[in-house]
Structure formats: C-alpha cells, structure tokens
XYZ file of C-alpha atoms in Angstrom:
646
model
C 90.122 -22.030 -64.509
C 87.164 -22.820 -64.767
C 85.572 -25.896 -66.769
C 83.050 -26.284 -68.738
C 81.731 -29.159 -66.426
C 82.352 -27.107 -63.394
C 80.263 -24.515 -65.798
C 76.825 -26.784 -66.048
C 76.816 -27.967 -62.111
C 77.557 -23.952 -60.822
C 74.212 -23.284 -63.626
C 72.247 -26.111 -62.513
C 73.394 -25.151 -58.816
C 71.983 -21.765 -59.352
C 68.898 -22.808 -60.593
C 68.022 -25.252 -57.881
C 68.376 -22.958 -55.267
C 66.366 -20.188 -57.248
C 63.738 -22.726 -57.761
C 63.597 -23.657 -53.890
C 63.536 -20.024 -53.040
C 60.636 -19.204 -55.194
C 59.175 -22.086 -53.578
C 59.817 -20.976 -50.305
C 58.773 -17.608 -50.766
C 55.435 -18.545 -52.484
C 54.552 -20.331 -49.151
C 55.424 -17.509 -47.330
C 53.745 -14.401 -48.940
C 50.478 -17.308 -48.868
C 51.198 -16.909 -44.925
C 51.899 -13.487 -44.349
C 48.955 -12.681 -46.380
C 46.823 -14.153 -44.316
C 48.023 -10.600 -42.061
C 47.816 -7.057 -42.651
C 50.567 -5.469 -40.332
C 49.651 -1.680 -40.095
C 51.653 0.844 -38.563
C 50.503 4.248 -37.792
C 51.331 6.636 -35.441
C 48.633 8.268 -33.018
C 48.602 12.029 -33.468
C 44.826 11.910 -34.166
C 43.990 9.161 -31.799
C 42.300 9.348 -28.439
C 43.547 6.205 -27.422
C 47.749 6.634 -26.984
C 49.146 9.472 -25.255
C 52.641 8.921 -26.043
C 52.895 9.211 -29.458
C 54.414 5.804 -30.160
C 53.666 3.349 -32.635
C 50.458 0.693 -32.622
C 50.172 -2.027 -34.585
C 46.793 -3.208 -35.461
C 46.201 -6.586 -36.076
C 43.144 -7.591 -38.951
C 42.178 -10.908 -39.390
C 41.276 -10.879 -43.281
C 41.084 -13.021 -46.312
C 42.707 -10.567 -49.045
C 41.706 -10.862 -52.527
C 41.862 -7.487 -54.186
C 38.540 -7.611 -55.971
C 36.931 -7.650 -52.365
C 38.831 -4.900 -50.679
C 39.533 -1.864 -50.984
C 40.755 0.683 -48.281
C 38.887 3.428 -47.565
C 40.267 6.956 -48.379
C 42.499 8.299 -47.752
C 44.134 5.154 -47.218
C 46.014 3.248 -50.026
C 44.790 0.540 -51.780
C 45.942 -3.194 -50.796
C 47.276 -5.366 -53.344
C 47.927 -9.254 -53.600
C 51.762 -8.704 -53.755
C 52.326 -6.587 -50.426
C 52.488 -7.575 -46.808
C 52.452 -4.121 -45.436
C 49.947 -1.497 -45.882
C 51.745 1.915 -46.838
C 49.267 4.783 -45.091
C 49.823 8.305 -45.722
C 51.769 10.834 -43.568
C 48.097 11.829 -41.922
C 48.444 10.083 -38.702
C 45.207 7.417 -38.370
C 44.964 5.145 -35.477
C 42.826 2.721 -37.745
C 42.466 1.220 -40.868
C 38.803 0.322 -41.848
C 38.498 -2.201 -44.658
C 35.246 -1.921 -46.522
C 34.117 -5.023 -48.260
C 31.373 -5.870 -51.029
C 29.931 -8.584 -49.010
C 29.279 -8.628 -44.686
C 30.523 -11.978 -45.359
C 33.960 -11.386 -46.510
C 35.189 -9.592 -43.704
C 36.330 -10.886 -40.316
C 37.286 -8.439 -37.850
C 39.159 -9.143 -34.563
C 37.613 -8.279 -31.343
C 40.790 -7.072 -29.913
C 43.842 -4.661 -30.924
C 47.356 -5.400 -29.760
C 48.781 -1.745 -28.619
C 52.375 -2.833 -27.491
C 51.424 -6.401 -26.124
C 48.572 -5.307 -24.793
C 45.213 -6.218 -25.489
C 42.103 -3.662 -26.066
C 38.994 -3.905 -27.047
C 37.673 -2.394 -30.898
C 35.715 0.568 -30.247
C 32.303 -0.579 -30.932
C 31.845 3.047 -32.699
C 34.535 1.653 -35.184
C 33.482 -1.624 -35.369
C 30.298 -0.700 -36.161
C 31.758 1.681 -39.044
C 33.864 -1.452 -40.340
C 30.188 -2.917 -41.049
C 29.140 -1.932 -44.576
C 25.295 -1.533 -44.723
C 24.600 -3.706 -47.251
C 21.985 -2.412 -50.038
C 19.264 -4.941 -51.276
C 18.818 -5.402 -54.587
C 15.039 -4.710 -54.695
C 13.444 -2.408 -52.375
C 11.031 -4.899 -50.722
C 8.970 -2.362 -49.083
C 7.725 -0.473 -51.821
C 6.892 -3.541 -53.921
C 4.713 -4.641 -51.281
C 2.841 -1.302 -51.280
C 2.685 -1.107 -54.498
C 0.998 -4.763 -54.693
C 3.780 -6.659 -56.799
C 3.201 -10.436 -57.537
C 6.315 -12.257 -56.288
C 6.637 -13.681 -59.873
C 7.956 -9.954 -60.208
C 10.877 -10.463 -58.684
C 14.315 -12.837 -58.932
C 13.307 -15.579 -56.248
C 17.719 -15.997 -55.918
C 18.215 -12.299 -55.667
C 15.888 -12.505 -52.907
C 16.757 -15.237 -50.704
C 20.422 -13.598 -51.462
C 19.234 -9.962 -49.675
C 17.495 -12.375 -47.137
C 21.090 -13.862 -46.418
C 23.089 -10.889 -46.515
C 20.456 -8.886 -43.980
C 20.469 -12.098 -41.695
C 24.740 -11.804 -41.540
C 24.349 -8.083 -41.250
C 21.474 -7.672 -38.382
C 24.273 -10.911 -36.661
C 27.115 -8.896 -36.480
C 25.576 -5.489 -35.592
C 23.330 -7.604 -32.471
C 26.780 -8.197 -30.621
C 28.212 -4.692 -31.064
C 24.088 -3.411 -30.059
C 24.328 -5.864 -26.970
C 28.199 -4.438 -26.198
C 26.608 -0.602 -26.091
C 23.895 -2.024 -24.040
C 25.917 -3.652 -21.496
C 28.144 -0.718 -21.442
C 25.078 2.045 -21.140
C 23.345 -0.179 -18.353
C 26.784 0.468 -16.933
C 27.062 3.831 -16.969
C 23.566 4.256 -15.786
C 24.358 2.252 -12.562
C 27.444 4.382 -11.905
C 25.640 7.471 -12.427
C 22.669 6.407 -10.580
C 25.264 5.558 -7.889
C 27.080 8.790 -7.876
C 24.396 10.738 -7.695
C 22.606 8.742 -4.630
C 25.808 9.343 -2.659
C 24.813 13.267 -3.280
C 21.168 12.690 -2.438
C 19.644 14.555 0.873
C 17.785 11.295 2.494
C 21.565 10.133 2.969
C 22.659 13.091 5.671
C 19.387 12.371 7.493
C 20.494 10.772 11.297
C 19.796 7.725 12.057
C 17.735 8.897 14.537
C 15.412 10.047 12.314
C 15.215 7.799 9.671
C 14.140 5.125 12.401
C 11.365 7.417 13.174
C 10.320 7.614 9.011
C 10.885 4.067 9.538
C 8.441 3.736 12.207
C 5.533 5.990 10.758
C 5.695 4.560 7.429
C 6.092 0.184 8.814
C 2.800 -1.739 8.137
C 1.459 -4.336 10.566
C 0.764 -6.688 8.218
C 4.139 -9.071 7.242
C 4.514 -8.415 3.694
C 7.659 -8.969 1.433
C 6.403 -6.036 -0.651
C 5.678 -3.354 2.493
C 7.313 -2.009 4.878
C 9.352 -2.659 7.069
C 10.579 -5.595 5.093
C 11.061 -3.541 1.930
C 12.613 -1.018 3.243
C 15.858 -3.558 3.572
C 15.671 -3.351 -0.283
C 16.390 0.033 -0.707
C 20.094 -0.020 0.631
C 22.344 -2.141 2.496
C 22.299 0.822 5.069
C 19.241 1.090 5.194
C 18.616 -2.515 5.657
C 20.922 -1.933 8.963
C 19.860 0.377 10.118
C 15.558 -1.120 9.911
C 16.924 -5.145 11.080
C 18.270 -3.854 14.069
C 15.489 -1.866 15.697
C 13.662 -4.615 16.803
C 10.530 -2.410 17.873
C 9.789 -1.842 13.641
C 9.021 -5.472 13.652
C 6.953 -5.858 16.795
C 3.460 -5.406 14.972
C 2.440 -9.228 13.623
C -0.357 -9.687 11.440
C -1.386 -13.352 10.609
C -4.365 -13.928 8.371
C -5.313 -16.428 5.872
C -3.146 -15.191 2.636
C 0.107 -15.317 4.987
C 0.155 -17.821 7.245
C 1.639 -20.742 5.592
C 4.342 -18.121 4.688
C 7.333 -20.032 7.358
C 9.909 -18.902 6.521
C 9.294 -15.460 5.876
C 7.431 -15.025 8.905
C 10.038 -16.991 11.054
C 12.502 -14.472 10.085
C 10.445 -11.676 10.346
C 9.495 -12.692 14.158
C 12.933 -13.277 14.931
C 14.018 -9.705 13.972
C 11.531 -8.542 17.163
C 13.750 -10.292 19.385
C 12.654 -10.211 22.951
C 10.592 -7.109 22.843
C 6.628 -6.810 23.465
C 4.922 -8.175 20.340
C 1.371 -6.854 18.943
C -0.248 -9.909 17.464
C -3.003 -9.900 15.153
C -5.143 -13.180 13.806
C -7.445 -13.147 11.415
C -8.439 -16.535 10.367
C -10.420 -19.909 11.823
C -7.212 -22.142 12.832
C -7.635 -26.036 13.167
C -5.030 -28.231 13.537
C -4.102 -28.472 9.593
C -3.837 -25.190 9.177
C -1.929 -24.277 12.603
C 1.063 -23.649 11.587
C 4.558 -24.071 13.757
C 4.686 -19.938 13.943
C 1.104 -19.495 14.805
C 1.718 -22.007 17.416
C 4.742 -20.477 18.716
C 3.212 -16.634 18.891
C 0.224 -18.428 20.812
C 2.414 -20.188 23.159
C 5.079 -17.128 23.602
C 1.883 -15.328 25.258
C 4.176 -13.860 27.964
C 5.477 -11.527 24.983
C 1.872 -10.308 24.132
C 1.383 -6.578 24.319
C -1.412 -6.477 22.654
C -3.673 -9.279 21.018
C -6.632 -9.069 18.497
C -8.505 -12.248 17.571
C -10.564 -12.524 14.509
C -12.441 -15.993 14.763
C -15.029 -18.706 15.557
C -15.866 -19.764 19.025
C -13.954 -22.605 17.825
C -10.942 -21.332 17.310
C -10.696 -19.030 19.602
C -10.864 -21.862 22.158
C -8.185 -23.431 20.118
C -5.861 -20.722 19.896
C -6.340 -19.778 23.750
C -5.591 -23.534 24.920
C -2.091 -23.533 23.638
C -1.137 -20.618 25.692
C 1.139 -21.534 28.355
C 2.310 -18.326 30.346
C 0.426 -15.398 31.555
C -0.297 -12.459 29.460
C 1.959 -10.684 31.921
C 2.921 -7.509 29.643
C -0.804 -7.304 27.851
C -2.608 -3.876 27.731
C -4.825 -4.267 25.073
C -7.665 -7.592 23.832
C -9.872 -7.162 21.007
C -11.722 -10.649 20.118
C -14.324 -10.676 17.536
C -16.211 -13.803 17.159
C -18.139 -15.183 13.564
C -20.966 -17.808 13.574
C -23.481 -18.891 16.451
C -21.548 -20.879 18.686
C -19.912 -19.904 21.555
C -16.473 -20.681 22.580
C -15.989 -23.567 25.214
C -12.609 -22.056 27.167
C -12.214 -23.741 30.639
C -11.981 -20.783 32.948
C -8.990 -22.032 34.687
C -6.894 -21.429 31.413
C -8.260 -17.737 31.355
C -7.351 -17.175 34.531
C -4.123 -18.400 34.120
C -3.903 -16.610 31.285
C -5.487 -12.810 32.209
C -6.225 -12.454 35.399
C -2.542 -10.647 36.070
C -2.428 -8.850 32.403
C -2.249 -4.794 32.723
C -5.271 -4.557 30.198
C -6.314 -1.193 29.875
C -8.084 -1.450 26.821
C -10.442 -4.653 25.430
C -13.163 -4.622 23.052
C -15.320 -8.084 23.254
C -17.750 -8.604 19.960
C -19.901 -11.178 20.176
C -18.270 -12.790 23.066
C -19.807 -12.470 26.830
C -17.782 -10.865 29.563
C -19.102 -13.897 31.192
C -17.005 -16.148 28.644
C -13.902 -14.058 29.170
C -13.146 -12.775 32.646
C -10.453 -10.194 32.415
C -8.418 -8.491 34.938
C -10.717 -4.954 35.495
C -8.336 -3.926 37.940
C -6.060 -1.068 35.228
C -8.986 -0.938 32.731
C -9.291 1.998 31.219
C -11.258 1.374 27.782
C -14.029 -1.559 27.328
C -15.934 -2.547 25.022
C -18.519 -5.021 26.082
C -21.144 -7.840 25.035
C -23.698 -8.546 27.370
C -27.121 -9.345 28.319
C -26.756 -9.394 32.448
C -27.799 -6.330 34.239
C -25.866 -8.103 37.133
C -22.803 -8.983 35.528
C -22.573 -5.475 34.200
C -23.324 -3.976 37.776
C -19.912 -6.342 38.976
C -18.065 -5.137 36.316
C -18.430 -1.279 37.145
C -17.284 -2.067 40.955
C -14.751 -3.901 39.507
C -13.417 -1.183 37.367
C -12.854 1.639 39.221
C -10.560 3.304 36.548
C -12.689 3.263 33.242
C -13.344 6.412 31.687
C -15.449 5.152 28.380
C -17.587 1.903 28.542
C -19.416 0.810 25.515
C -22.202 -1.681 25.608
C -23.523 -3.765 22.718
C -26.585 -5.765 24.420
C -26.426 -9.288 23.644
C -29.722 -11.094 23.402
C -30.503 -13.279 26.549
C -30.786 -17.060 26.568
C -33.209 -18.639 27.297
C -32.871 -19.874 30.608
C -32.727 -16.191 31.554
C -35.235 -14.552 34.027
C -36.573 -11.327 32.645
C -38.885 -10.493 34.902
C -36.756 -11.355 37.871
C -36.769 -7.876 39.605
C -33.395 -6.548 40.588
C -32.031 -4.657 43.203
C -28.612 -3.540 43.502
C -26.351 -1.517 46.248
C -25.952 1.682 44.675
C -22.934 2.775 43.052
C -21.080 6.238 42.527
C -18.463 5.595 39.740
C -16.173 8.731 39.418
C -13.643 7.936 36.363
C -16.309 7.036 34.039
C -16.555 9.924 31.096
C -18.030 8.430 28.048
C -20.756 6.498 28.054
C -21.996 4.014 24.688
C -24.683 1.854 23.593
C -24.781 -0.048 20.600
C -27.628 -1.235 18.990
C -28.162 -4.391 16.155
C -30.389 -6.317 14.804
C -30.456 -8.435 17.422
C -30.511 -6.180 20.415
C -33.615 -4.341 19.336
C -35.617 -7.566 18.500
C -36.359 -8.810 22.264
C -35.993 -7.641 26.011
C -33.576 -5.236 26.789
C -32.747 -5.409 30.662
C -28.975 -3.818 29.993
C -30.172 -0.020 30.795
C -31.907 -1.308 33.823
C -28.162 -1.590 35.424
C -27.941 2.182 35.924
C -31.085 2.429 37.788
C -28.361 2.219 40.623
C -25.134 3.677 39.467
C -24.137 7.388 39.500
C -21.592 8.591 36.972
C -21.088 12.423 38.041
C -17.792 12.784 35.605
C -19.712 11.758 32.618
C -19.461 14.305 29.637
C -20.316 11.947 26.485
C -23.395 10.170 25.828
C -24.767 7.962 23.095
C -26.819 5.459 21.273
C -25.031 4.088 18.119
C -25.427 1.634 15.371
C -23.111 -0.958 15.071
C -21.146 -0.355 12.111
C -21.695 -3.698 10.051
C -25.270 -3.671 10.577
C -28.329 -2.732 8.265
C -29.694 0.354 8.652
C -32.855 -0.364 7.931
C -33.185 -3.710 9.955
C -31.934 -1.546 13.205
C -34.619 1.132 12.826
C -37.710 -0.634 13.092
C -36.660 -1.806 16.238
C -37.981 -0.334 19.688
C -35.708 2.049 21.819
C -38.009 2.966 24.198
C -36.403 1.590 27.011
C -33.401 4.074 26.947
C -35.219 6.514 28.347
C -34.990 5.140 31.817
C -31.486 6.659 31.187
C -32.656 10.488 31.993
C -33.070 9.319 35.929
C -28.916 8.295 35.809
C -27.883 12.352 34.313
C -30.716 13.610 36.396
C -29.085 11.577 39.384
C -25.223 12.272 38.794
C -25.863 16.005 38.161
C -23.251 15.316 35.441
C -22.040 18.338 32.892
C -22.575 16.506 29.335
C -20.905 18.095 26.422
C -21.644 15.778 23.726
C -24.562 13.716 22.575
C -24.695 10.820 19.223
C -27.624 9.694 18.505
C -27.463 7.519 15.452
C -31.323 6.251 15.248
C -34.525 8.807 15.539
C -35.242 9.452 19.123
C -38.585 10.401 20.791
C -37.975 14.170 20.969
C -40.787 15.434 24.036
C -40.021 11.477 25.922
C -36.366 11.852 25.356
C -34.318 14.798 23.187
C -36.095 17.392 25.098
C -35.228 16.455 29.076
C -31.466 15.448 27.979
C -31.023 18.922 26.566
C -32.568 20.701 29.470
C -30.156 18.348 31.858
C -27.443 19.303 29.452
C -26.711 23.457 29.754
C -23.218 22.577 28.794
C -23.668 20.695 25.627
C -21.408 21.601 22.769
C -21.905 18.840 19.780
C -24.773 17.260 18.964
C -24.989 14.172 16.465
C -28.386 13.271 15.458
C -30.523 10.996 13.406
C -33.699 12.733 11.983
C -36.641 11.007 9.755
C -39.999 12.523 9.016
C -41.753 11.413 12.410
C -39.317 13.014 14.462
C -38.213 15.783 12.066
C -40.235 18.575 12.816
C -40.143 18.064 16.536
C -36.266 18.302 16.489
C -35.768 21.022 14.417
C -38.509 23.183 17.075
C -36.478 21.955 20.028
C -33.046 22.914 18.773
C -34.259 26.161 18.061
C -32.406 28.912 20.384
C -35.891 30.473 20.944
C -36.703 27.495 23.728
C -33.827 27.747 25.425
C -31.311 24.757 25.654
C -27.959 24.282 24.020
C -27.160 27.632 24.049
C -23.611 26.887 24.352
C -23.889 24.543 21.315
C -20.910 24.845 18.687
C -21.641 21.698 15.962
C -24.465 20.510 15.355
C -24.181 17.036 12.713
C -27.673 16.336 11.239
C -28.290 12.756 9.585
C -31.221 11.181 7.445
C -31.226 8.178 5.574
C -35.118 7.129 3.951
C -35.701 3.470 4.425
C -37.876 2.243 1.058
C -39.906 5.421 0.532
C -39.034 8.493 -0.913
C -40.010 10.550 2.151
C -37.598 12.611 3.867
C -38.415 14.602 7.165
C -35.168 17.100 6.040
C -36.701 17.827 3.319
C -40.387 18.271 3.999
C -39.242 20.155 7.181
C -36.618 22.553 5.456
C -38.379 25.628 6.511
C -38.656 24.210 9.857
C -34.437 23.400 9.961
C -33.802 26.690 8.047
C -35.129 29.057 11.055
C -33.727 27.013 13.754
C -30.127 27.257 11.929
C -30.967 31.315 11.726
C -31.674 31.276 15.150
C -27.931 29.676 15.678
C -26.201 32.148 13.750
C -25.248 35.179 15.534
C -24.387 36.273 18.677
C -22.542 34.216 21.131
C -24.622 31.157 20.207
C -23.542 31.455 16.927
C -22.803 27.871 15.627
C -19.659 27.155 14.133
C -20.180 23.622 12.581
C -23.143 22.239 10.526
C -22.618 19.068 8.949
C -26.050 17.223 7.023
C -25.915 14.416 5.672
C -28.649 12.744 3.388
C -28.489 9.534 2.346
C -30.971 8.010 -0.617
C -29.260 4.488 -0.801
C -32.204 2.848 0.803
C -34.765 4.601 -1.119
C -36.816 2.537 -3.695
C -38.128 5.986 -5.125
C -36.518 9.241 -6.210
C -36.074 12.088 -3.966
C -37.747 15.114 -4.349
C -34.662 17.068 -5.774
C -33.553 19.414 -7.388
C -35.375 21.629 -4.570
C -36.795 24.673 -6.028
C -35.154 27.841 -6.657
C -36.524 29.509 -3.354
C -35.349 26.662 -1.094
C -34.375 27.441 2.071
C -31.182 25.381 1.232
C -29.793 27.465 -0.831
C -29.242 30.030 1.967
C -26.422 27.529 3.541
C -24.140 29.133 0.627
C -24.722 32.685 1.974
C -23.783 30.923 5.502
C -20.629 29.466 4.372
C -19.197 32.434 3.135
C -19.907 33.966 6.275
C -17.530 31.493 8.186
C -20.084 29.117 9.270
C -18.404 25.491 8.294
C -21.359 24.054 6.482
C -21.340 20.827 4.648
C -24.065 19.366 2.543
C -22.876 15.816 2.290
C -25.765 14.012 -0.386
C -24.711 9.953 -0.305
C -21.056 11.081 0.616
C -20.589 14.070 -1.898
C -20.754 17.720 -0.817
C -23.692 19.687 -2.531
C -22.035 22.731 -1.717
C -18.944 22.083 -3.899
C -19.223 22.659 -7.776
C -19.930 18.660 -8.802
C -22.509 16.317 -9.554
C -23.527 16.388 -5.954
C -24.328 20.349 -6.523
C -26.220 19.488 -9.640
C -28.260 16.874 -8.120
C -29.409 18.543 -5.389
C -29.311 22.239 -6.631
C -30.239 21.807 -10.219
C-alpha cells in the first residue's frame, strides 16, 4: 500500500521527467524545424522512372508569416515537421516567400542518396519576382521630384532588386553554360554529317594546295588550316610540299618561332624563298640566316633589296644553288652591289635556272648558268655582253630587255662587229623602256644587227610597269627601227605585236605589218600625231593583217585635253567597218582611254551621231567590243556609259 510519502516522490517523479521531456522536445522540434522532409511520389515527374519515393531536402528558416506553400500544396505550420501534400503526385514543393531574402534554396536534391542538381526551370520558379513599391519608371517620365517619393521605400526596392537580379545571375549563367553546351554538341554532331568530311585525302591536299598562301601567316593558309580540325591539321603538317613557299619581309621576320616551325614542317624538300626587305646585321635574323645558308635547298629565289643587301644576303651562302630553276632580284637605290664573282660562281654557275628576271642589276654583276635557260629577263647596257649571252643560251624562247643606261667609261661610238648568229629557240622577243633608257644612247638594239631569230612569233616595245607614263613618252624611240632589218633577215612568221608608246607609223608600223602576213593581235599605243596614220594603215583596204583577230587600241593624253581617238573617230570607225565581215572579220576590239593625265576635260559626251555609238550595234553582232574609259566599260549601263555617252 501505498503511502502518502511514497505518494509526493511518485508526483514529483512524474513531474520531473515531464518537465525534462518538454525540455527535450522543445530543443528538438527547434532542430527539426530547421528541415522540411517532403515525401512525394513521382507519377507526374520526369525525373524517376520507378515510381518510388524522393525526398527533397529545403534548406529554410520557417516562420509561418513568411511562407506559405503554393497550391495545391498545404500550408506549413510552426508545430509540424512534415509537410502533408495531397494525393496529386508532385515531384516538388515550391515555397513562395514575401521577401528574396527569406528563402534559401539548396542547389542539390537527394533522390535515394544520390545527389542532383535543381532544375534551373524550377529554381528559377522558386524565385518570387519581387514588386517595387513605386513604379520608378513612370515617375521619371512623368518628371517627379524625388521629394515625391519615400527615400527608405526606395533604397528598400533598390535592395530587394539587387538580391533578386543575384540569385537569378547564377541560374542565367547555369542556362548559359548549359546552352553553350548543347550548341557545341550539336555543332559537333552535325560536322560529323557534313560532306567536306567524305572528301579523300587525296583531294583535300589538293584544296589544300590551291588555296596555301606564300606568305607565313598565323591567320592564312596553310597554317590556319591546322585550326579547323585536328584532322585536318594532319593531314596539312604532314605534306611537307604545302609549306615549301617562304615569304620573309619586313612585318614577319622577327617572327622566330613561328617561322622556325613553319620551315621545319618543309622538311627536306625544295624550298621557294622570297625576301623582301634591306637586311643588315641587326635585323638578320637566325632563320633568315639559315634559309640563306641552306641555299642547296633553293628552288626558286626572289630578292627584293639594295645593292647592299643583296651582297649581304648572297655572302652567307655556302653551297651551290644545285636544285634552283628560277632568280628574280630586284634592286632599290643607286648603288650597285659589290658580290665577289667567285661566290657567284660558286653559287650559280651549276643551278638548272630556267627562268631569271634581273631589275636593275647587270647581267654583268650576276653571271648565271645560261646553259637550261629558258625565260630571262635582263638589265643591260652592252651590245657585247648581250651578243655572249644569246650564244650562251641556246634554249631561250622569250628574252626581255630593259636597257640600262651606260657608264661613263663606256665607248659609244666604238663601232662593233660581231660573228653572226642564227638563234632557233628564241620566240618572244621584249623591250622595255623607262625613264632612264629613253634619256641617253641606246646601243642595246644595235646587238641584232647580227643575230637571226627565224622562230620568233612575238614582238614588242613595253613600258615598264612602275614607271610614269608621261616621263617615258617624251623620250626618243627612233632607234628601234633598226629592228625591221632582224624580221626582214630571219624571214620569221610574227603573230603578235605590243606596242605600248606611239610608234612612227610610215618609218616603222607600216614595214612590220607588211613583214608580218601572219599577224593575229595587235596591241597599240595611239596619240593625236600618230592617230590618223594608224587608223589608215590598219584599214583592210591596204592590205596587211588580213589575218588579224584582236586588235587592243590604247590612248592616254599627257597634260592637254587632246586626244587623237577622238579627233580621229571617223578615221577608226571605217577602218573597224572594214574589219567586220568576211573572213577578216575581227573578233576582239578592246579601247582603252585614259584621262588621268589630262589637266583639261575631254571632249565628252560625244555627240549623238558619233561614230562610237555604232560599237553597240557591233557588239550585239558578236564582235567582243570593250570601251574601257579610265578602267570602266562605256558600253555597260554605269557612270562610265554616262560619261562618255551622255
């Protein structure tokens, strides 16, 4: 039986333990609502495919005047641990909050101990836009004072958008990331489809070739071609023949490294080796130096320099050019270059060169090896030297001579006498005239005096490309017509004729075109002495070129507004009428007028009865005619048209 001492202690038992429960249990609903434990099952979810149970974990600080779930979810209370959800299955439980700032959200979801990522399209959901309390942008339209307006409020929206734009920048960076993704897998997956990819190798080496640049550049091909693919970069770094073409100049050659690996992917093979700069000893760098000495590899070399450099670059050459076939040197400045000819022996005298153009630099400064040449341009001033060089080179088919003014010490009036020559290869035959050639004596044509040249079919005088027009034709050219004795001589069968300055017609134009039955194009320079003249000697009615098919007419006024094409267009219109039927029909007329070195206007328009105007009618005939006025074709609908046409 119990006491009533016994009684009291069981009481006061009781209680203490009920008191250290409720203790107990207050810390741990503190704890566990720290949590929100949410089951649901995944019938609507795209996520689980079994049908079991997820928990999702949310990291929260419940108070339930900031949250409330959204529908058609129940609400949370303070005195629950577990969110009932209703028996419509949802895979997630967004909490909406008053305030960005009252809602932490866990990057991750635990799906039966393992971890997953929130679906940014949820996350971004969870985010509750938050609504500002004034709408700042129509009070600034509408001109408001700021003493309008709560200053707080204010710098509270300015808070709230700050924490809101923050959380939405990692989600927008997350989508980013992920569509930069997708992009690169679908750019992928469609480049394994794409039709370049079942090309052979074979004949991507030849795209390759056609589209490589000889200039080393990081940004051209073939270098960028590596770029494209790793295949591609394969297949380009080992064909050693796409790197063989080496351009040095003054932008790229302190460019080592690149250039050292570029060199190196050549290997052993034949290199082509352009220079164009003035090297001295600063700016020789260790892979100019080693291209110069590594001159048994040269199969072709073009120098762009001073007489200074070229003596340089040529002195640090230490094999012979053993596999070269082609020399182009171009000199700048007044000095010559100073190259002891034991070095350029050494150097060229057993080189294959079939094809050098010398500018500015005497034959005499540069011996080469004559014995395969096929092409040559040449600079000089020595009737003699020239004479030598024609025995020498048996195999040329097209010389080119740019007449280099004489020094000094040279006798002009020497007379000459040479063992005549019959050359039989030889089929084109060039002059070029300068400024400087057409200033003093000219003994160069005096050389054929006592050659023959019975294969020749191409004949003529030119202007050197860089020079003034103007300078070059007030110059003298009379003493090219000692040339008619050399196609009188070889009984040679010339087809075509460029004449790029205004030749006597009756001393000159005349006696070539009776000497040349054969003739078939005809390029020549017209002004308004000559004009009339050529236009009556082309005409079919006296005879020659009857076998003529183009015909390439060019005028270019020096200072004033005079032009012998115009003044003379009746005269040109009945010699083209004459050429336009029968079987001496032409088939090409090109004219060209150029008013760039007229001080005055030209007299066009012409008037509406010109005899220009009947080149239309000849056009649509079949006649290719071109009108070219400073470049641009009158006969095409354009300014051109308008300027000439009206």
């Amino acid at each position: 039986m119990i006491t009533n001492n016994q009684f009291i202690q069981t009481i006061c038992y009781l209680f203490a333990v009920a008191i250290a429960t409720a203790l107990l249990v207050t810390v741990f609903v503190k704890d566990i609502l720290a949590f929100v434990e949410i089951w649901a099952w995944s019938t609507k979810t795209s996520i689980m495919s079994d049908h079991r149970p997820i928990t999702v974990m949310v990291k929260v600080e419940v108070t339930t005047t900031h949250y409330s779930a959204v529908e058609p979810f129940h609400s949370v209370s303070s005195d629950c641990a577990l969110v009932e959800i209703s028996s419509e299955c949802y895979s997630v439980l967004v909490f909406r909050p008053v305030s960005p700032s009252h809602l932490q959200i866990s990057s991750q979801f635990s799906f039966g101990g393992a971890e997953m990522d929130i679906c940014p399209k949820c996350a971004f959901s969870a985010i509750c836009s938050y609504v500002p309390s004034v709408d700042a942008t129509e009070l600034l339209q509408s001109g408001f004072s700021p003493l309008d307006v709560c200053q707080a409020s204010i710098m509270d929206d300015i808070s709230n958008l700050e924490q809101e734009l923050q959380t939405i920048e990692s989600l927008f960076i997350q989508i980013r990331d992920r569509r930069e993704k997708l992009l690169k897998d679908l750019g992928s997956c469609k480049a394994l489809l794409a039709p370049i990819r079942h090309l052979p190798r074979e004949t991507l080496l030849q795209i390759f070739n056609l589209a490589s640049s000889d200039i080393p550049d990081p940004l051209d091909a073939p270098w960028s071609l590596g770029q494209v693919c790793s295949t591609w970069r394969s297949i380009s770094r080992s064909c050693p023949s796409l790197w063989t073409g080496i351009y040095i100049s003054e932008s790229n050659r302190d460019c080592t490294t690149f250039l050292k690996k570029y060199i190196s992917l050549s290997r052993d093979l034949p290199i082509h080796l352009t220079m164009d700069f003035d090297p001295d000893e600063e700016a020789m760098s260790d892979v100019v130096s080693d291209l110069v000495l590594h001159s048994e590899r040269w199969a072709s070399l073009e120098v762009n320099t001073s007489g200074e450099g070229l003596s340089e670059l040529l002195h640090l050459a230490s094999s012979p050019a053993i596999k070269l076939t082609s020399l182009r040197i171009s000199l700048s400045g007044v000095f010559q270059p100073e190259i002891n000819h034991a070095v350029l022996d050494k150097l060229f005298s057993s080189s294959p060169i079939r094809e050098a153009h010398l500018q500015r630099i005497p034959h005499s400064s540069m011996p080469i090896n004559m014995t395969e040449m096929l092409e040559f341009h040449v600079y000089s001033y020595d009737p003699a030297e020239l004479h030598s060089m024609l025995h020498r080179g048996q195999h040329l088919t097209e010389l080119a001579i740019t007449p280099a003014p004489p020094p000094r010490d040279f006798a002009a009036n020497i007379p000459l006498a040479y063992p005549h020559m019959c050359h039989t290869s030889l089929q084109r035959l060039s002059f070029i005239v300068n400024v400087e050639n057409t200033r003093g004596v000219n003994k160069v044509p005096l050389t054929f005096d006592y050659v023959s040249l019975p294969a020749l079919q191409q004949f003529g005088i030119l202007v050197q490309e860089d020079q003034p027009l103007f300078g070059v034709l007030t110059g003298g050219f009379e003493e090219y017509s000692r040339l008619l004795d050399l196609f009188h001589r070889s009984k040679c069968s010339l087809t075509t004729l460029t004449f790029s300055i205004p030749i006597p017609v009756e001393a000159f134009l005349v006696p070539i075109l009776a000497q040349s039955p054969a003739l078939q194009k005809l390029d020549i320079f017209v002004n308004p002495r000559v004009a009339r003249d050529t236009f009556k000697a082309l005409d079919l009615e006296q005879g020659a070129a009857r076998h003529l098919k183009e015909l390439c007419i060019k005028e270019s006024p020096i200072r004033r507004a005079e032009s012998g094409l115009l003044d003379e267009a009746n005269g040109f219109h009945a010699m083209v009428l004459s050429r336009s039927y029968g079987d001496s029909r032409l088939e090409t007329l090109h004219i060209s007028l150029n008013s760039l070195w007229t001080v005055q206007q030209l007299a066009i328009p012409v008037a509406q009865d010109s005899p220009f105007r009947d080149l239309f009618t000849m056009k649509e005939k079949g006649m290719n005619v071109k009108f070219l006025l400073d470049g641009e074709d009158c006969l095409i609908d354009g300014a051109a048209r308008v300027s000439f046409f009206g």
